[in-house]
Amino acid sequence: MKEIKEHIKSGNYKPCYLLYGTETYLRRLYRNKLRDGALGGGDSMNLAVFSGKDIDWNEVRNLAETLPFFSEHRVIVLTDTQAFKSACDFADVLPSLPESTILIFDESEVDKRSRMYKAVKECGYISEMNGLSENELALWVASLLKKDNKKISQNDCDLLLSRIGSDMENIGTEVEKLICYLGDRDTVTADDILSVTTEQITGRIFVMIDALGAKNRTQALALYHDLLSVREKPMSILYLMIRQFNMILLVDEMNRRGVARSQIASVAGIPPFAIGKCLSQAKNFSSQQLIDLISYGTELEEKVKSGRLEEQMAVELFLIHAVS
């Protein structure tokens, strides 16, 4: 991201950019920064936008080969084309495009073995955006509050992030709610956070996993019924628990093999700071216990789908099994 900022500041752009990863907010932010920087603001005449897997690549090529109209650059933004997950002949076009054309690809998923990925790597710039670290998120929250002359302590910021998760889009929304709620006050408190913010289900699932690891059946069941009271579907809860146990197993095994945390985050598709939380939870379960829980949860899902077991009962059986 620092490199992209430097390109914008200097005006020395690459012919094409690939922004990909799990953090939609960052991808959109830097896609728009590149677009506005290259076009100098509100130039819509030299901007083309394409989205989806069914775009007409011949049309993209014709536009890309057209010189800009009274401007230094022509910018083409392509979103979620899936061209980086399958064969795409447009990769042959990239090296021969005019210097005035800048292509910006915004993709949620890519295959690094694809021809398009290799072509962009050869002649352009690639940035993987999988979210900020916990410290970076805390600094970002502080910067959002500072714009409105508000502040927050480190402990309360930790509480905020533990409740609302790491999705930057959601963080921005929740911080805006806090700013409005504070009024003339300048400091966010824990009571403000608990009163205003919406706790994400993934945050509650983390707490449930902690309760299961501590063999606290009462707390685990209480958390489960709390989720039911806010109309979360039982099978969604079971799916998220199985998913989290899968994540703990994957992160723990990769960590044991000495894989760098940045690479673990990339493979697992989670923000870097979540690695520490997974490793902390892994201490409460053996690898075999995790495998057994994943297998049992999958078995319960199959029974529910085949009509042999009621949804709510399936989740309660899973919770009881996990603490037994």
PDB file of C-alpha atoms in Angstrom, residues 86-192:
ATOM      1  CA  SER A  86      -9.203 -19.328 -15.009  1.00  0.00           C
ATOM      2  CA  ALA A  87      -7.629 -19.086 -18.456  1.00  0.00           C
ATOM      3  CA  CYS A  88      -7.925 -15.597 -19.937  1.00  0.00           C
ATOM      4  CA  ASP A  89      -6.386 -14.587 -23.278  1.00  0.00           C
ATOM      5  CA  PHE A  90      -6.361 -10.933 -22.221  1.00  0.00           C
ATOM      6  CA  ALA A  91      -3.052 -11.751 -20.532  1.00  0.00           C
ATOM      7  CA  ASP A  92      -1.452 -11.611 -24.008  1.00  0.00           C
ATOM      8  CA  VAL A  93      -2.714  -8.061 -24.488  1.00  0.00           C
ATOM      9  CA  LEU A  94      -1.247  -6.480 -21.346  1.00  0.00           C
ATOM     10  CA  PRO A  95       2.395  -6.066 -22.495  1.00  0.00           C
ATOM     11  CA  SER A  96       1.413  -4.183 -25.678  1.00  0.00           C
ATOM     12  CA  LEU A  97      -1.037  -1.603 -24.297  1.00  0.00           C
ATOM     13  CA  PRO A  98      -0.328   2.130 -24.727  1.00  0.00           C
ATOM     14  CA  GLU A  99       1.601   3.787 -21.903  1.00  0.00           C
ATOM     15  CA  SER A 100      -1.351   6.121 -21.371  1.00  0.00           C
ATOM     16  CA  THR A 101      -3.661   3.249 -20.321  1.00  0.00           C
ATOM     17  CA  ILE A 102      -3.874   2.137 -16.697  1.00  0.00           C
ATOM     18  CA  LEU A 103      -5.802  -1.012 -15.794  1.00  0.00           C
ATOM     19  CA  ILE A 104      -6.947  -1.538 -12.198  1.00  0.00           C
ATOM     20  CA  PHE A 105      -8.120  -5.041 -11.318  1.00  0.00           C
ATOM     21  CA  ASP A 106     -10.028  -5.440  -8.040  1.00  0.00           C
ATOM     22  CA  GLU A 107     -10.453  -9.144  -7.259  1.00  0.00           C
ATOM     23  CA  SER A 108     -11.566 -10.998  -4.131  1.00  0.00           C
ATOM     24  CA  GLU A 109      -9.744 -14.195  -5.160  1.00  0.00           C
ATOM     25  CA  VAL A 110      -6.851 -15.030  -7.460  1.00  0.00           C
ATOM     26  CA  ASP A 111      -4.812 -18.039  -8.508  1.00  0.00           C
ATOM     27  CA  LYS A 112      -1.139 -17.100  -8.529  1.00  0.00           C
ATOM     28  CA  ARG A 113      -0.557 -19.760 -11.189  1.00  0.00           C
ATOM     29  CA  SER A 114      -2.930 -18.087 -13.654  1.00  0.00           C
ATOM     30  CA  ARG A 115      -1.658 -16.408 -16.821  1.00  0.00           C
ATOM     31  CA  MET A 116      -3.265 -13.106 -15.843  1.00  0.00           C
ATOM     32  CA  TYR A 117      -1.524 -13.055 -12.459  1.00  0.00           C
ATOM     33  CA  LYS A 118       1.846 -13.735 -14.057  1.00  0.00           C
ATOM     34  CA  ALA A 119       1.225 -11.114 -16.747  1.00  0.00           C
ATOM     35  CA  VAL A 120       0.335  -8.393 -14.224  1.00  0.00           C
ATOM     36  CA  LYS A 121       3.296  -9.373 -12.069  1.00  0.00           C
ATOM     37  CA  GLU A 122       5.561  -8.983 -15.098  1.00  0.00           C
ATOM     38  CA  CYS A 123       4.415  -5.554 -16.256  1.00  0.00           C
ATOM     39  CA  GLY A 124       2.417  -4.072 -13.386  1.00  0.00           C
ATOM     40  CA  TYR A 125       2.028  -4.071  -9.617  1.00  0.00           C
ATOM     41  CA  ILE A 126       0.234  -6.498  -7.277  1.00  0.00           C
ATOM     42  CA  SER A 127      -0.967  -5.790  -3.750  1.00  0.00           C
ATOM     43  CA  GLU A 128      -2.577  -8.387  -1.489  1.00  0.00           C
ATOM     44  CA  MET A 129      -4.947  -6.738   0.992  1.00  0.00           C
ATOM     45  CA  ASN A 130      -6.001  -9.066   3.790  1.00  0.00           C
ATOM     46  CA  GLY A 131      -6.602  -6.507   6.497  1.00  0.00           C
ATOM     47  CA  LEU A 132      -4.538  -4.610   9.017  1.00  0.00           C
ATOM     48  CA  SER A 133      -2.831  -5.884  12.143  1.00  0.00           C
ATOM     49  CA  GLU A 134      -4.521  -5.303  15.493  1.00  0.00           C
ATOM     50  CA  ASN A 135      -2.200  -2.364  16.225  1.00  0.00           C
ATOM     51  CA  GLU A 136      -2.879  -0.851  12.808  1.00  0.00           C
ATOM     52  CA  LEU A 137      -6.634  -1.217  13.282  1.00  0.00           C
ATOM     53  CA  ALA A 138      -6.366   0.491  16.684  1.00  0.00           C
ATOM     54  CA  LEU A 139      -4.443   3.379  15.113  1.00  0.00           C
ATOM     55  CA  TRP A 140      -7.045   3.618  12.352  1.00  0.00           C
ATOM     56  CA  VAL A 141      -9.895   3.737  14.878  1.00  0.00           C
ATOM     57  CA  ALA A 142      -8.051   6.495  16.755  1.00  0.00           C
ATOM     58  CA  SER A 143      -7.581   8.447  13.511  1.00  0.00           C
ATOM     59  CA  LEU A 144     -11.302   8.179  12.666  1.00  0.00           C
ATOM     60  CA  LEU A 145     -12.214   9.492  16.114  1.00  0.00           C
ATOM     61  CA  LYS A 146      -9.593  12.241  15.994  1.00  0.00           C
ATOM     62  CA  LYS A 147     -11.238  13.759  12.911  1.00  0.00           C
ATOM     63  CA  ASP A 148     -14.179  14.618  15.191  1.00  0.00           C
ATOM     64  CA  ASN A 149     -11.994  15.540  18.168  1.00  0.00           C
ATOM     65  CA  LYS A 150     -12.804  12.278  19.978  1.00  0.00           C
ATOM     66  CA  LYS A 151     -10.440   9.805  21.629  1.00  0.00           C
ATOM     67  CA  ILE A 152     -10.379   6.301  23.058  1.00  0.00           C
ATOM     68  CA  SER A 153      -8.084   4.400  25.451  1.00  0.00           C
ATOM     69  CA  GLN A 154      -6.168   1.316  24.330  1.00  0.00           C
ATOM     70  CA  ASN A 155      -8.231  -0.967  26.595  1.00  0.00           C
ATOM     71  CA  ASP A 156     -11.518   0.403  25.298  1.00  0.00           C
ATOM     72  CA  CYS A 157     -10.277   0.149  21.722  1.00  0.00           C
ATOM     73  CA  ASP A 158      -9.464  -3.526  22.354  1.00  0.00           C
ATOM     74  CA  LEU A 159     -13.003  -3.988  23.682  1.00  0.00           C
ATOM     75  CA  LEU A 160     -14.435  -2.290  20.603  1.00  0.00           C
ATOM     76  CA  LEU A 161     -12.507  -4.478  18.157  1.00  0.00           C
ATOM     77  CA  SER A 162     -13.309  -7.660  20.086  1.00  0.00           C
ATOM     78  CA  ARG A 163     -17.030  -6.855  19.750  1.00  0.00           C
ATOM     79  CA  ILE A 164     -17.247  -5.662  16.171  1.00  0.00           C
ATOM     80  CA  GLY A 165     -14.506  -7.681  14.464  1.00  0.00           C
ATOM     81  CA  SER A 166     -11.833  -6.671  11.963  1.00  0.00           C
ATOM     82  CA  ASP A 167     -13.923  -5.801   8.904  1.00  0.00           C
ATOM     83  CA  MET A 168     -12.968  -2.192   8.159  1.00  0.00           C
ATOM     84  CA  GLU A 169     -16.315  -1.369   6.559  1.00  0.00           C
ATOM     85  CA  ASN A 170     -18.106  -2.407   9.718  1.00  0.00           C
ATOM     86  CA  ILE A 171     -15.572  -0.659  11.968  1.00  0.00           C
ATOM     87  CA  GLY A 172     -16.142   2.600  10.115  1.00  0.00           C
ATOM     88  CA  THR A 173     -19.898   2.290  10.581  1.00  0.00           C
ATOM     89  CA  GLU A 174     -19.650   1.477  14.292  1.00  0.00           C
ATOM     90  CA  VAL A 175     -17.180   4.310  14.974  1.00  0.00           C
ATOM     91  CA  GLU A 176     -19.557   6.744  13.251  1.00  0.00           C
ATOM     92  CA  LYS A 177     -22.352   5.532  15.544  1.00  0.00           C
ATOM     93  CA  LEU A 178     -20.124   6.151  18.569  1.00  0.00           C
ATOM     94  CA  ILE A 179     -19.249   9.671  17.402  1.00  0.00           C
ATOM     95  CA  CYS A 180     -22.916  10.544  17.033  1.00  0.00           C
ATOM     96  CA  TYR A 181     -23.737   8.998  20.417  1.00  0.00           C
ATOM     97  CA  LEU A 182     -21.001  10.939  22.271  1.00  0.00           C
ATOM     98  CA  GLY A 183     -22.369  14.338  21.357  1.00  0.00           C
ATOM     99  CA  ASP A 184     -20.289  16.976  23.164  1.00  0.00           C
ATOM    100  CA  ARG A 185     -18.246  14.403  25.105  1.00  0.00           C
ATOM    101  CA  ASP A 186     -14.757  13.755  23.769  1.00  0.00           C
ATOM    102  CA  THR A 187     -13.855  10.307  25.176  1.00  0.00           C
ATOM    103  CA  VAL A 188     -15.319   6.912  24.256  1.00  0.00           C
ATOM    104  CA  THR A 189     -15.976   4.710  27.288  1.00  0.00           C
ATOM    105  CA  ALA A 190     -16.640   0.996  27.687  1.00  0.00           C
ATOM    106  CA  ASP A 191     -20.282   1.786  28.535  1.00  0.00           C
ATOM    107  CA  ASP A 192     -20.604   3.701  25.256  1.00  0.00           C
TER     108      ASP A 192
END
